[in-house]
Structure formats: structure tokens, C-alpha cells
JSON list of C-alpha atoms and ligand atoms in Angstrom, two decimals:
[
{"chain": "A", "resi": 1, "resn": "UNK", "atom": "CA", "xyz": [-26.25, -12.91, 5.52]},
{"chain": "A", "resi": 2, "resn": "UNK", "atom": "CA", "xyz": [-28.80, -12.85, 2.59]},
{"chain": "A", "resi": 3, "resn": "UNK", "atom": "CA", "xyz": [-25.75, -13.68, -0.50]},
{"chain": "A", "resi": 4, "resn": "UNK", "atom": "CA", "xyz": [-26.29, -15.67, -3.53]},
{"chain": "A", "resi": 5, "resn": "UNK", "atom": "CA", "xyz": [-24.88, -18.72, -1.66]},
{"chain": "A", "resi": 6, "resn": "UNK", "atom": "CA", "xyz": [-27.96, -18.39, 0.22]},
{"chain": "A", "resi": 7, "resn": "UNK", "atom": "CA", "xyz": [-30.33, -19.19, -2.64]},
{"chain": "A", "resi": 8, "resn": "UNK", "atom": "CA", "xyz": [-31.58, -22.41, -3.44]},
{"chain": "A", "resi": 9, "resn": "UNK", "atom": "CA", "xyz": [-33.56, -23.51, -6.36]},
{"chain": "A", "resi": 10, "resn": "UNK", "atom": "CA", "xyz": [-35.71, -26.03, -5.00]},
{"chain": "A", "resi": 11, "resn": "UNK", "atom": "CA", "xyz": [-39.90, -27.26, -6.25]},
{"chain": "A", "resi": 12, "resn": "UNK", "atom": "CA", "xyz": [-40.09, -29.21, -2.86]},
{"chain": "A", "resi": 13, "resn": "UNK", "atom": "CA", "xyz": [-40.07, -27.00, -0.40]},
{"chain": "A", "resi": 14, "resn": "UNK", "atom": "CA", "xyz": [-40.98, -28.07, 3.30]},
{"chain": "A", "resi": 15, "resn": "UNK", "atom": "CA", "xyz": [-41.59, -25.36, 5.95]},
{"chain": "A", "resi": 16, "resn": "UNK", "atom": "CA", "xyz": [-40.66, -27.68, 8.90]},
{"chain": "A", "resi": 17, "resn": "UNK", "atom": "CA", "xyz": [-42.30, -24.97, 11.44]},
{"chain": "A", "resi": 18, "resn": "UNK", "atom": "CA", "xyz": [-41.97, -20.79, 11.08]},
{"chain": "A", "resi": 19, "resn": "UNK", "atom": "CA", "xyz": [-38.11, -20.67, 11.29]},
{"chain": "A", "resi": 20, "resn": "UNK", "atom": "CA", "xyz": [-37.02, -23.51, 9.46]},
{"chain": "A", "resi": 21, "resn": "UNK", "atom": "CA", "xyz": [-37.65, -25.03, 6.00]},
{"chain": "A", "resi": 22, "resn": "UNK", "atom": "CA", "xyz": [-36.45, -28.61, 4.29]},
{"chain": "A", "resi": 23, "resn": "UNK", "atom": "CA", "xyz": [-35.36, -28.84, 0.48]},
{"chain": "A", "resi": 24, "resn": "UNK", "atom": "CA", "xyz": [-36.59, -32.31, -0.29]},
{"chain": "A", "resi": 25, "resn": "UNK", "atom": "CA", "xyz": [-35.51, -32.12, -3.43]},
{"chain": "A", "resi": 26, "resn": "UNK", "atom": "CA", "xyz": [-31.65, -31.58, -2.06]},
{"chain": "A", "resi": 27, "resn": "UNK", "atom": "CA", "xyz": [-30.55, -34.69, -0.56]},
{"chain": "A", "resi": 28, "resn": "UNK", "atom": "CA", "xyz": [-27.22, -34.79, 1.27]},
{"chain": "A", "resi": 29, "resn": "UNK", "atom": "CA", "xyz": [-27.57, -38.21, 2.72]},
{"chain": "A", "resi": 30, "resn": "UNK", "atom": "CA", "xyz": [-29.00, -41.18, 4.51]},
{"chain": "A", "resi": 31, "resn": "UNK", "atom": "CA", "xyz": [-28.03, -43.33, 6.94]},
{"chain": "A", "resi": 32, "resn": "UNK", "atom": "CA", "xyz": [-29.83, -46.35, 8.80]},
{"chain": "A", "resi": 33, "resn": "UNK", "atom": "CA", "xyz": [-31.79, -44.21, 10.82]},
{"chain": "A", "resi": 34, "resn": "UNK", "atom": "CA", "xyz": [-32.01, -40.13, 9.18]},
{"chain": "A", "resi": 35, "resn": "UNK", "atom": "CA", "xyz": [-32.27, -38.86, 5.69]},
{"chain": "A", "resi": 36, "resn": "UNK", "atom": "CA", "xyz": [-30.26, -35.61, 5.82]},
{"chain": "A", "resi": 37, "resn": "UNK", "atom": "CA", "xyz": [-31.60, -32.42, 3.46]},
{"chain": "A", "resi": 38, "resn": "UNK", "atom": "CA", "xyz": [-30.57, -28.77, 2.64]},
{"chain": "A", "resi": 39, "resn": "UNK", "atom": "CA", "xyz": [-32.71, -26.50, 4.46]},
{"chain": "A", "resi": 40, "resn": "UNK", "atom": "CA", "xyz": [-32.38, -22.99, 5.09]},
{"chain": "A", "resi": 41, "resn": "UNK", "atom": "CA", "xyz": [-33.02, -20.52, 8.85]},
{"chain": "A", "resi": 42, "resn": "UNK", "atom": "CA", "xyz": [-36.09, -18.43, 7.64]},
{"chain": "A", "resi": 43, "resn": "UNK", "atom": "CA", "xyz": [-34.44, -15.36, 10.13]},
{"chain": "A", "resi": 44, "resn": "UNK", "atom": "CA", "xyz": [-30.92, -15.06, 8.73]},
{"chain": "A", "resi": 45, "resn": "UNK", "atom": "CA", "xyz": [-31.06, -16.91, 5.54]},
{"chain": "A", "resi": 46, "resn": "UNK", "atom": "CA", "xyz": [-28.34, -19.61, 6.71]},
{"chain": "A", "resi": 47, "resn": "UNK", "atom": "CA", "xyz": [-28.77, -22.92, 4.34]},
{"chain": "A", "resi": 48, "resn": "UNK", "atom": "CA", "xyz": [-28.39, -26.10, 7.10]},
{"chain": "A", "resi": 49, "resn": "UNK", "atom": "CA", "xyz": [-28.65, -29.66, 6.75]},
{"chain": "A", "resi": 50, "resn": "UNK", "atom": "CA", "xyz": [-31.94, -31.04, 8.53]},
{"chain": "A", "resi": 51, "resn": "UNK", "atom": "CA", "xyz": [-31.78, -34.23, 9.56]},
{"chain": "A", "resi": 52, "resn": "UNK", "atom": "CA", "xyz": [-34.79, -36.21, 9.22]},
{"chain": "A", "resi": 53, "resn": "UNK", "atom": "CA", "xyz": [-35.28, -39.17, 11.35]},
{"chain": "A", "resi": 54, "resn": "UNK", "atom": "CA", "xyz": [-38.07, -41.98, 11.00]},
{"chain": "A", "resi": 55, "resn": "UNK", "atom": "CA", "xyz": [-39.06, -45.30, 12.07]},
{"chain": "A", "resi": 56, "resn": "UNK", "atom": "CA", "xyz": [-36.70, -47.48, 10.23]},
{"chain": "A", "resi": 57, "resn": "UNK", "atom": "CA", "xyz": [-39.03, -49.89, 7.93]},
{"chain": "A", "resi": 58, "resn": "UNK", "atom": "CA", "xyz": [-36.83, -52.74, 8.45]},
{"chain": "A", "resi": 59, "resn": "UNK", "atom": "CA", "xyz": [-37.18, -52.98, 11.91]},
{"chain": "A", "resi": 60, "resn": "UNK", "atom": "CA", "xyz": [-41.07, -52.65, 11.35]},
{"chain": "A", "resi": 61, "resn": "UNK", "atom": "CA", "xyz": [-41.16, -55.66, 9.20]},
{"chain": "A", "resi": 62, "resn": "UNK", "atom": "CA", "xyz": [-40.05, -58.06, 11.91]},
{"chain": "A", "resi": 63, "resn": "UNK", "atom": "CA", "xyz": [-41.71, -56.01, 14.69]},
{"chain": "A", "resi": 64, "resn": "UNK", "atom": "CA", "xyz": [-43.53, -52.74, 14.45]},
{"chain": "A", "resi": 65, "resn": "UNK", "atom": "CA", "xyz": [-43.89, -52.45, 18.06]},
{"chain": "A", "resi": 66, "resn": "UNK", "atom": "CA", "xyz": [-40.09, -53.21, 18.67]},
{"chain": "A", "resi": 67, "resn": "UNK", "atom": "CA", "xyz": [-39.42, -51.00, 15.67]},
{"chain": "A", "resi": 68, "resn": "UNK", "atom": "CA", "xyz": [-40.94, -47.95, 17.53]},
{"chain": "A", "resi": 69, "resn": "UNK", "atom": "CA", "xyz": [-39.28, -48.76, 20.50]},
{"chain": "A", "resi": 70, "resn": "UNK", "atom": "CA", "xyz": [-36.01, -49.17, 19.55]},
{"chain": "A", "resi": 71, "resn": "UNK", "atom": "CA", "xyz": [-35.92, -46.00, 17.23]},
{"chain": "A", "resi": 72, "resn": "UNK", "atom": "CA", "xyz": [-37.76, -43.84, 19.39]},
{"chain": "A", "resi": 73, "resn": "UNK", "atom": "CA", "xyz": [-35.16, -44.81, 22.15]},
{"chain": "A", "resi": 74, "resn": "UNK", "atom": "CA", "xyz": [-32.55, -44.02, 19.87]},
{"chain": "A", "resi": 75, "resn": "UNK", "atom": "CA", "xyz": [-33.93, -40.63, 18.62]},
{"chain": "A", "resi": 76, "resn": "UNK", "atom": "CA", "xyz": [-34.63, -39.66, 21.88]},
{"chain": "A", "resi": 77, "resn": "UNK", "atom": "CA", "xyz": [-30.78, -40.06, 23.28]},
{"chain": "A", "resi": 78, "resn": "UNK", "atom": "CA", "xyz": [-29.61, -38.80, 19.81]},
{"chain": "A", "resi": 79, "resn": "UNK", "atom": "CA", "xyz": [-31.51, -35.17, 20.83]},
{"chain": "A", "resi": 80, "resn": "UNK", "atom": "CA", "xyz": [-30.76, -35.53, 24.20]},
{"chain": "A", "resi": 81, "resn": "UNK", "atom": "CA", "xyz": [-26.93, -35.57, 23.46]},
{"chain": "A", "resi": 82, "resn": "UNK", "atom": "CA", "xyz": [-27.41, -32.60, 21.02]},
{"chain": "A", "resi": 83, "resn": "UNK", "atom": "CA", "xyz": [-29.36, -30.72, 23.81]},
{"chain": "A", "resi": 84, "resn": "UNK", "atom": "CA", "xyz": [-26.21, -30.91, 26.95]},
{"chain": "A", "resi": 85, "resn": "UNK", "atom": "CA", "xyz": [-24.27, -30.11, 23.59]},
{"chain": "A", "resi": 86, "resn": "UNK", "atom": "CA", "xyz": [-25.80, -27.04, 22.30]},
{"chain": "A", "resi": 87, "resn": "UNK", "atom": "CA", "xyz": [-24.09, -23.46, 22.97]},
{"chain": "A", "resi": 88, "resn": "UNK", "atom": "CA", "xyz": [-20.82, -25.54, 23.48]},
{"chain": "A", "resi": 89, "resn": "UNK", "atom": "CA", "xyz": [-19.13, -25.35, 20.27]},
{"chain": "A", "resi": 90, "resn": "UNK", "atom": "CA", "xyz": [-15.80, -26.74, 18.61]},
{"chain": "A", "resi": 91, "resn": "UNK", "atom": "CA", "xyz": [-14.36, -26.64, 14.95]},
{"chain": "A", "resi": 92, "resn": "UNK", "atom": "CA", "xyz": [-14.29, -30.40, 14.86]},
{"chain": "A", "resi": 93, "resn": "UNK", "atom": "CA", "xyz": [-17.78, -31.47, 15.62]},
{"chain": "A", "resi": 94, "resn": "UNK", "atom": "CA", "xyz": [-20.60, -30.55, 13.98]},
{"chain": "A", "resi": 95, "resn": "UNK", "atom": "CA", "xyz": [-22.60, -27.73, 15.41]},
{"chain": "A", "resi": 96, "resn": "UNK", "atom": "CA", "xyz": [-26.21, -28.43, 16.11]},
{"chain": "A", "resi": 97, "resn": "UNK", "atom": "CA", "xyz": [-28.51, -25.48, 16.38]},
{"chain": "A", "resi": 98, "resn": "UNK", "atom": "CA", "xyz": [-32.18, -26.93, 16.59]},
{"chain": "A", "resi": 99, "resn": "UNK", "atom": "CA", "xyz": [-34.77, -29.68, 16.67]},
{"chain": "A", "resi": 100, "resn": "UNK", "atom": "CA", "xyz": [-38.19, -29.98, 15.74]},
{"chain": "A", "resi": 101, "resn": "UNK", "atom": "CA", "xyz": [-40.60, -32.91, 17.26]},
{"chain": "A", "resi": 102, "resn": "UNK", "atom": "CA", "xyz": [-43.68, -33.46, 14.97]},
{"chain": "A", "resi": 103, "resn": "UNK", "atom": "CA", "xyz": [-44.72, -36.47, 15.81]},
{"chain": "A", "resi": 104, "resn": "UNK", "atom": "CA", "xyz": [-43.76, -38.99, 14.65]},
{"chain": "A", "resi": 105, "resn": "UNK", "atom": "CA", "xyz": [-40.95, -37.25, 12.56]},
{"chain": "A", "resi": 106, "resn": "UNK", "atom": "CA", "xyz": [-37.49, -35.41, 14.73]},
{"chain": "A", "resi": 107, "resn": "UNK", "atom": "CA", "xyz": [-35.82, -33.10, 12.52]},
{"chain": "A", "resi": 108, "resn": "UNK", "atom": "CA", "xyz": [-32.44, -32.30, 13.58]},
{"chain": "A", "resi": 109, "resn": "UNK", "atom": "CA", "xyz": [-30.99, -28.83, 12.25]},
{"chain": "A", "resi": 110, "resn": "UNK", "atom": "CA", "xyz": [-27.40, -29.02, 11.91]},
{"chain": "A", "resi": 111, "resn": "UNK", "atom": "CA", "xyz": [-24.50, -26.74, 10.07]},
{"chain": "A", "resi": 112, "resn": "UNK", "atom": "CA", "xyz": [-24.58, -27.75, 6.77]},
{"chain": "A", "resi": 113, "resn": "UNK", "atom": "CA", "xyz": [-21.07, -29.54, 5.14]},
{"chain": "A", "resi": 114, "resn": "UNK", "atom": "CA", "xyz": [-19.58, -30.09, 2.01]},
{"chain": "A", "resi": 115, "resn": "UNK", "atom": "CA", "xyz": [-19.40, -34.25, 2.22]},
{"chain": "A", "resi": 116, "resn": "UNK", "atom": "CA", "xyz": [-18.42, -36.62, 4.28]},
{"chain": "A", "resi": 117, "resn": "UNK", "atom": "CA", "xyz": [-15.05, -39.00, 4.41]},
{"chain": "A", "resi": 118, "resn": "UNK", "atom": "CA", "xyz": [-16.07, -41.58, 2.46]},
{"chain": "A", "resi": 119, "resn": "UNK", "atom": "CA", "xyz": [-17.00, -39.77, -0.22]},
{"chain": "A", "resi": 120, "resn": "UNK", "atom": "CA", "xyz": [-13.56, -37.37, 0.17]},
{"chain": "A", "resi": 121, "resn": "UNK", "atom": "CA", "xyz": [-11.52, -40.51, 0.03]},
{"chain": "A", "resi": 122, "resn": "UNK", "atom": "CA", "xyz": [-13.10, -42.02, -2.50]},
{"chain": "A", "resi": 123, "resn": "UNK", "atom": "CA", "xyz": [-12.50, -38.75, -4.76]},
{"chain": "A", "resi": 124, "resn": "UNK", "atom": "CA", "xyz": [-9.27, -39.38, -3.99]},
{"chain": "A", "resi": 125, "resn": "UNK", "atom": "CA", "xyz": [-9.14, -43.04, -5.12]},
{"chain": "A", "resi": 126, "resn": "UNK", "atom": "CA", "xyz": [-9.54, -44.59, -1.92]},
{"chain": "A", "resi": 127, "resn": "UNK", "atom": "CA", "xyz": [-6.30, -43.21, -0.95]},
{"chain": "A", "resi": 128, "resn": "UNK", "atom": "CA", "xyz": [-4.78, -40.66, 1.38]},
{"chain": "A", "resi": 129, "resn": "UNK", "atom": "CA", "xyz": [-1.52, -39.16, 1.33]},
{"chain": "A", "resi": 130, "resn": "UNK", "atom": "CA", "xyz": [0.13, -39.27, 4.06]},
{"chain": "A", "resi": 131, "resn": "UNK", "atom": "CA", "xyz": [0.05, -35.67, 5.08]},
{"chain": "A", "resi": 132, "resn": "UNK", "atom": "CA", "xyz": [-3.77, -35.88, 4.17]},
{"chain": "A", "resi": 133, "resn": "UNK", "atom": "CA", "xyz": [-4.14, -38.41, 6.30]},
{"chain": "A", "resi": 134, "resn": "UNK", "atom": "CA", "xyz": [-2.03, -37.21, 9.20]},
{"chain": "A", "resi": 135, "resn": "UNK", "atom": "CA", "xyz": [-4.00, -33.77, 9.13]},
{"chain": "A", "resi": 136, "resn": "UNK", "atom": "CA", "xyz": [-7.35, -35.45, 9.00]},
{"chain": "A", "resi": 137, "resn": "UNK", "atom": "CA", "xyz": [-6.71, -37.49, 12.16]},
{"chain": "A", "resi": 138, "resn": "UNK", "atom": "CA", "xyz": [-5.20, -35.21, 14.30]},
{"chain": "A", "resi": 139, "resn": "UNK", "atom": "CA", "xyz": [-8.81, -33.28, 13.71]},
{"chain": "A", "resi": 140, "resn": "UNK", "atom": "CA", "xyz": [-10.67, -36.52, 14.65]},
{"chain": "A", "resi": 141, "resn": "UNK", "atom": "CA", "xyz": [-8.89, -36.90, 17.87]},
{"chain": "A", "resi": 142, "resn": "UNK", "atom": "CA", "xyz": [-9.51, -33.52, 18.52]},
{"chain": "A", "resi": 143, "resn": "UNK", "atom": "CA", "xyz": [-13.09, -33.69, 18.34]},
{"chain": "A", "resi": 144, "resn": "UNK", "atom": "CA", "xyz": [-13.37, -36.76, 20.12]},
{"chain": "A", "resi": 145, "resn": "UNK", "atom": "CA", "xyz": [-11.43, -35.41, 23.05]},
{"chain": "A", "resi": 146, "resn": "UNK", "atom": "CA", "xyz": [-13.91, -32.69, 23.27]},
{"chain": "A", "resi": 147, "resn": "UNK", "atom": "CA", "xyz": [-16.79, -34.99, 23.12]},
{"chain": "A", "resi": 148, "resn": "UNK", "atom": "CA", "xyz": [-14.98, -37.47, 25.55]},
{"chain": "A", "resi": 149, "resn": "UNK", "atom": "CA", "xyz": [-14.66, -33.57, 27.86]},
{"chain": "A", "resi": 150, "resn": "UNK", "atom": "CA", "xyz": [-18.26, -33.62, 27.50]},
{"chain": "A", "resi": 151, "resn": "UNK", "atom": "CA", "xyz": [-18.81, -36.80, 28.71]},
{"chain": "A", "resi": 152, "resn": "UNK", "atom": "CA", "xyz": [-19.95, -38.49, 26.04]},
{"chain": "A", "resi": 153, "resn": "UNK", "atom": "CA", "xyz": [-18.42, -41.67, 23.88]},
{"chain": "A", "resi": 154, "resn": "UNK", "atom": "CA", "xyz": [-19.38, -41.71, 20.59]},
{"chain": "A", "resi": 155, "resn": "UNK", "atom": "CA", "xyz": [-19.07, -45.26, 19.61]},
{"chain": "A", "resi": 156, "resn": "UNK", "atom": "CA", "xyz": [-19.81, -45.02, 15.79]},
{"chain": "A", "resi": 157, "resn": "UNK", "atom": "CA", "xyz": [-17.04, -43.40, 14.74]},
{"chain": "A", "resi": 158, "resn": "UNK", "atom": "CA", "xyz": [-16.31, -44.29, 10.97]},
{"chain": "A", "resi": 159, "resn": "UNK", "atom": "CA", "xyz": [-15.98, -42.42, 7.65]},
{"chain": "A", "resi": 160, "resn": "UNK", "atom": "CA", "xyz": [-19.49, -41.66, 6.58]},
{"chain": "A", "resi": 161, "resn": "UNK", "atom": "CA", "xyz": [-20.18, -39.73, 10.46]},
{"chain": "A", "resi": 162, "resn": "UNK", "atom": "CA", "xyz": [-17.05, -37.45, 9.63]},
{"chain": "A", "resi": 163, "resn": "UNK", "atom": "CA", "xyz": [-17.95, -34.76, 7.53]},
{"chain": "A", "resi": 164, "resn": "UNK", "atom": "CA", "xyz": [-15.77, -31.80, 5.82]},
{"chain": "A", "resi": 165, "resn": "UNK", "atom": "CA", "xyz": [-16.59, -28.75, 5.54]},
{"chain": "A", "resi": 166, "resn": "UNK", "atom": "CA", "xyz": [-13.82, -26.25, 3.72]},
{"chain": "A", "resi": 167, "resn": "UNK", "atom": "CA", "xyz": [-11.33, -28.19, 4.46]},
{"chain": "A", "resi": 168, "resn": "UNK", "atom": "CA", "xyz": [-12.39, -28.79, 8.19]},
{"chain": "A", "resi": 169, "resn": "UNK", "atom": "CA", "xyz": [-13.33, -32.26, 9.61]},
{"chain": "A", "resi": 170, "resn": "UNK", "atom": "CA", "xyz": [-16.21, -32.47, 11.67]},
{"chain": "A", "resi": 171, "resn": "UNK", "atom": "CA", "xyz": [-17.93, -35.46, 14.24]},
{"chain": "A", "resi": 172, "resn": "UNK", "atom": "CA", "xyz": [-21.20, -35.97, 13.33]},
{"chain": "A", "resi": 173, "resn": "UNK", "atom": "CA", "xyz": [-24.08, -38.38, 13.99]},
{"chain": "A", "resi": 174, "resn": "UNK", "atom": "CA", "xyz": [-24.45, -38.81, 17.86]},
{"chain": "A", "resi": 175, "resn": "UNK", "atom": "CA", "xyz": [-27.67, -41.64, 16.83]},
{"chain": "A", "resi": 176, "resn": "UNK", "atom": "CA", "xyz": [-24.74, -44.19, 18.99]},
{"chain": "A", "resi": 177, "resn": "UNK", "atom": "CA", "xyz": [-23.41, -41.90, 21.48]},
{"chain": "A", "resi": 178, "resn": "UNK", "atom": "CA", "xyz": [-23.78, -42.01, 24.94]},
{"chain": "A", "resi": 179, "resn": "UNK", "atom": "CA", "xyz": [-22.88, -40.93, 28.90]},
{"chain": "A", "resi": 180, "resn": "UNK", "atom": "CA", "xyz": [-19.52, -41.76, 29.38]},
{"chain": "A", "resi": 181, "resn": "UNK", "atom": "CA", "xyz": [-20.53, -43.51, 32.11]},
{"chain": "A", "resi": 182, "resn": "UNK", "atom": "CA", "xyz": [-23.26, -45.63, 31.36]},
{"chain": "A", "resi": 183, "resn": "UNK", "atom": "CA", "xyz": [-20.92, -46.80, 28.41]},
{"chain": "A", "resi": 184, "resn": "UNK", "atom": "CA", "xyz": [-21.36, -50.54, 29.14]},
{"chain": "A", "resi": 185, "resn": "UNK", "atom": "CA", "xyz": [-22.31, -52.83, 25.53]},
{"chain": "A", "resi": 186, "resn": "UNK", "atom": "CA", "xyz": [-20.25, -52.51, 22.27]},
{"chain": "A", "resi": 187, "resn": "UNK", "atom": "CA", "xyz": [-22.33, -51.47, 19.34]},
{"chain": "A", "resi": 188, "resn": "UNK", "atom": "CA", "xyz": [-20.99, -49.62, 16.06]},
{"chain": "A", "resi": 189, "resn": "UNK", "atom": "CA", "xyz": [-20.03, -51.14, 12.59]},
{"chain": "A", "resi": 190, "resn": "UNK", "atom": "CA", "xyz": [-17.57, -54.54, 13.01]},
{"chain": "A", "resi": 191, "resn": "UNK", "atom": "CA", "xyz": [-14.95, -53.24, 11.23]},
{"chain": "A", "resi": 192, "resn": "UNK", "atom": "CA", "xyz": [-14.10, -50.10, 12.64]},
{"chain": "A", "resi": 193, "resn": "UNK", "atom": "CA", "xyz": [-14.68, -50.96, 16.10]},
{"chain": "A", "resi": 194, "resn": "UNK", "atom": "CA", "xyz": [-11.38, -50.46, 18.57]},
{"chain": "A", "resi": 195, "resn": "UNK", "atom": "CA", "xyz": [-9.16, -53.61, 19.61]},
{"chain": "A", "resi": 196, "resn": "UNK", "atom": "CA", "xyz": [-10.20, -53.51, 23.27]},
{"chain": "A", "resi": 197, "resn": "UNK", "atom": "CA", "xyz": [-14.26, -53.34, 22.12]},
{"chain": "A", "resi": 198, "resn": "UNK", "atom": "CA", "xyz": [-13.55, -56.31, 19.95]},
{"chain": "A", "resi": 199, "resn": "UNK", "atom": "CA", "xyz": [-11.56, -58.27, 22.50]},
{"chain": "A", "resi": 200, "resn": "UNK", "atom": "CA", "xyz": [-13.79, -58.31, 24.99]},
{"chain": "B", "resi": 301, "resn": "ADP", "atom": "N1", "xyz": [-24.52, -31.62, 8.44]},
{"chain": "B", "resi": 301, "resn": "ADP", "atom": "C1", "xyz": [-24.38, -32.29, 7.30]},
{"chain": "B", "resi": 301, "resn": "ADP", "atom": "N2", "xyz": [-23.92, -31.69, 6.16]},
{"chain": "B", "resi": 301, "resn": "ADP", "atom": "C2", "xyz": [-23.76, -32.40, 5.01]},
{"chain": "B", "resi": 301, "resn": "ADP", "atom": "N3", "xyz": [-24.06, -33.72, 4.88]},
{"chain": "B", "resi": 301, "resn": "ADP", "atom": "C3", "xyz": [-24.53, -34.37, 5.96]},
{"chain": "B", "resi": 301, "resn": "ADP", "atom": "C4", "xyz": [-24.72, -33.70, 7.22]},
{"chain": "B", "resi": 301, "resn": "ADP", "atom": "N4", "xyz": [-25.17, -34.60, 8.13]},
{"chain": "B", "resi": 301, "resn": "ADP", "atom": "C5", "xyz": [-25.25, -35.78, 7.47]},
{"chain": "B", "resi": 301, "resn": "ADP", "atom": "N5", "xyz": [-24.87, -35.66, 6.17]},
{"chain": "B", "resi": 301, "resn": "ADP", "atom": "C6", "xyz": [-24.83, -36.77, 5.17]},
{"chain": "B", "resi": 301, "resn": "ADP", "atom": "O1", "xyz": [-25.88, -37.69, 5.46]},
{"chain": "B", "resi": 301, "resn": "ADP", "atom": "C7", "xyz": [-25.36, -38.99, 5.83]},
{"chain": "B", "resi": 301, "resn": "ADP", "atom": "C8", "xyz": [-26.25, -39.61, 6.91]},
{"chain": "B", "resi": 301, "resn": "ADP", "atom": "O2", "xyz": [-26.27, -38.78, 8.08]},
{"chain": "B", "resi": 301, "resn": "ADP", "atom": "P1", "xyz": [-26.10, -39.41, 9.54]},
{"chain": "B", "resi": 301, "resn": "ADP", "atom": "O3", "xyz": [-26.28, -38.33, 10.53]},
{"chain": "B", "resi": 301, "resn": "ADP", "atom": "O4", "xyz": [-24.81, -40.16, 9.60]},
{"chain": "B", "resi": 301, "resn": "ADP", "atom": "O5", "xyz": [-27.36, -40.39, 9.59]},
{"chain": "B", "resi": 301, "resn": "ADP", "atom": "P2", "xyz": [-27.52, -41.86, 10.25]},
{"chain": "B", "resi": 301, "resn": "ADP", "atom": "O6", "xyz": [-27.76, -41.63, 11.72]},
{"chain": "B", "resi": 301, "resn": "ADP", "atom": "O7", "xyz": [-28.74, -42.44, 9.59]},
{"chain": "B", "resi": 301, "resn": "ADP", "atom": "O8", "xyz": [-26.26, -42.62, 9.97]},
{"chain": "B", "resi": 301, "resn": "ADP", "atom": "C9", "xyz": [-23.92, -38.71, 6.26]},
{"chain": "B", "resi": 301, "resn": "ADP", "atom": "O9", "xyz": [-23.11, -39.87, 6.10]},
{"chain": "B", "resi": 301, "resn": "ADP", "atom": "C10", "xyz": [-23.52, -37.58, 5.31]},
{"chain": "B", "resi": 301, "resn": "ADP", "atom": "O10", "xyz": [-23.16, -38.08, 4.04]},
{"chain": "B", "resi": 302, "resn": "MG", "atom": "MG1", "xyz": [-24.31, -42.06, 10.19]}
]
């Protein structure tokens, strides 16, 4: 590679470990659990996102202990999933291409996107068009039925884990997923949750 696109201007710049590095001054995102960054592949130049996931201080307030737990459990099966994922690649979900453990911070180095859902519709003020809309979820369900080939549910599927990326949608955030088969409680935002998870 090594184009223009490949050049960031950054004064915070965080060399994760040899071959990757973390703008901190480029913030894509957060979520409850990651803060996600433009960072770039030291070998081919590549800009990625980098995930960076901490103990969340909420939890610690009530309980650090608990907090650790819970978040290390979570980080833990959010790799793990990204591991039986990696070399198997599809359009629709994001493509995940490293991971750095330095304890206690997981960095997670993903392909970087444009935006995410939310953020698309709301350009759009908070409407689709139909054809939008119709093209948008047929690449949804077609990422989910690779994940669901992989064996894995996602069970947090909602606008801000979708991301685009020229045009493309892509599955992201795997922090809920988990075996297919050991898919026993119902967790996820209210809201967006299936009829049969809220019935039950
Ligand atoms: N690969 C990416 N490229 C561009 N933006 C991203 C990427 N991954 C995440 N983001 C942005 O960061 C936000 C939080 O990331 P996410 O993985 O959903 O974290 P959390 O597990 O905390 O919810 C996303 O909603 C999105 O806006
Ligand atoms: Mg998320």
C-alpha cells in the first residue's frame, strides 16, 4: 500500500507493540465496554480501527472485584470468538486481524469503517428509503447467517454494532456473542431484542 490515504496526522501516537500503533487522538467510537481508535499495521501501512477494551468504571463503583470479573469474562469470550473467526472471512462482518493482551488492557485490531448505522440513519434523518432499507437488511441477514454457520449467535445485534464501510454493511462487536449452543439467557438492549427472546 503506502498512498496518501495511508497518512495520518496524529500528536498521540501509541505503538501498541512492534506491528501495530493507536491514534488516540482519532476516536471512532465507544461503547459500554471498548473505545475504538484509528491505528495503522506498521508492515503494510493499512490504517485499522483498534479496539480498546477496559474495566468498565461503573461496574467498579459498586464492585471492583465483580467489575473485573465480569469484564474480564466478557473480554475473554469477545477474543475467543474473534480467534475460531480469524482466516474465515465474509463481506458482511467485520474482519478481525489481531489482538494484543497487555495486561490489563485487550486491544482488538479490526478493518477500519466509515461509521456505523446509527450514525448513517441519522444522516439521513432517521429515515430509510425503502430500497435503502431493503438493501441494508438483506446484508444483515447475510452476515448473521454466516456467523449463525460458524456457530455463533450474536445476541446484540442493533444499529451502533453494524458498521458501513463504502457502501458495505458489516457485523461487528462480538463483546455478546456466543456458542450456538451454550446460547441459554437473553441479554442485549430491550428494545431490539427478537419476539421469542422477549416472550419467554
Ligand atoms: N472497525 C470499526 N471501524 C469504524 N468504527 C468502529 C469500528 N468498530 C467500532 N467502531 C465504532 O465504535 C463504536 C463502539 O464499538 P463496539 O465494538 O460496538 O464497542 P462496545 O463493545 O463497547 O459496544 C461502534 O458503535 C462504532 O461507532
Ligand atoms: Mg457495541
Amino acid at each position: 500500500m503506502g498512498n496518501d490515504n495511508n497518512k495520518i496526522k496524529s500528536k498521540d501516537v501509541f505503538e501498541i507493540n512492534k506491528r501495530w500503533k493507536m491514534f488516540r487522538d482519532h476516536q471512532l467510537g465507544r461503547g459500554a465496554f471498548g473505545e475504538v481508535y484509528k491505528g495503522q499495521d506498521n508492515k503494510s501501512g493499512e490504517i485499522v480501527a483498534v479496539k480498546r477494551m477496559w474495566i468498565d468504571p461503573n461496574l467498579a463503583i459498586i464492585s471492583p472485584g465483580l467489575a473485573e470479573m465480569f469484564n474480564q469474562d466478557r473480554i475473554t469470550k469477545e477474543v475467543q470468538l474473534m480467534l475460531n473467526m480469524k482466516g474465515f472471512e465474509h463481506d458482511n462482518i467485520v474482519k478481525f486481524y489481531d489482538f494484543v493482551f497487555q495486561k490489563p488492557t485487550v486491544y482488538l485490531i479490526l478493518e477500519l469503517c466509515d461509521e456505523d448505522l446509527k450514525k448513517y440513519i441519522a444522516k439521513k434523518g432517521g429515515r430509510l428509503s425503502e430500497s435503502d432499507a431493503l438493501h441494508i437488511g438483506r446484508q444483515i441477514v447475510e452476515g448473521l447467517r454466516a456467523l449463525h454457520t460458524m456457530g455463533i449467535s450474536h445476541r446484540d445485534l442493533k444499529f451502533d454494532n453494524i458498521l458501513i464501510k463504502n457502501g458495505v454493511c458489516k457485523i461487528s462487536d462480538l463483546g455478546m456473542g456466543i456458542d450456538k449452543e451454550k446460547h441459554r439467557s437473553t441479554v442485549g438492549a430491550v428494545f431490539l431484542r427478537p419476539p421469542e427472546a422477549i416472550k419467554k
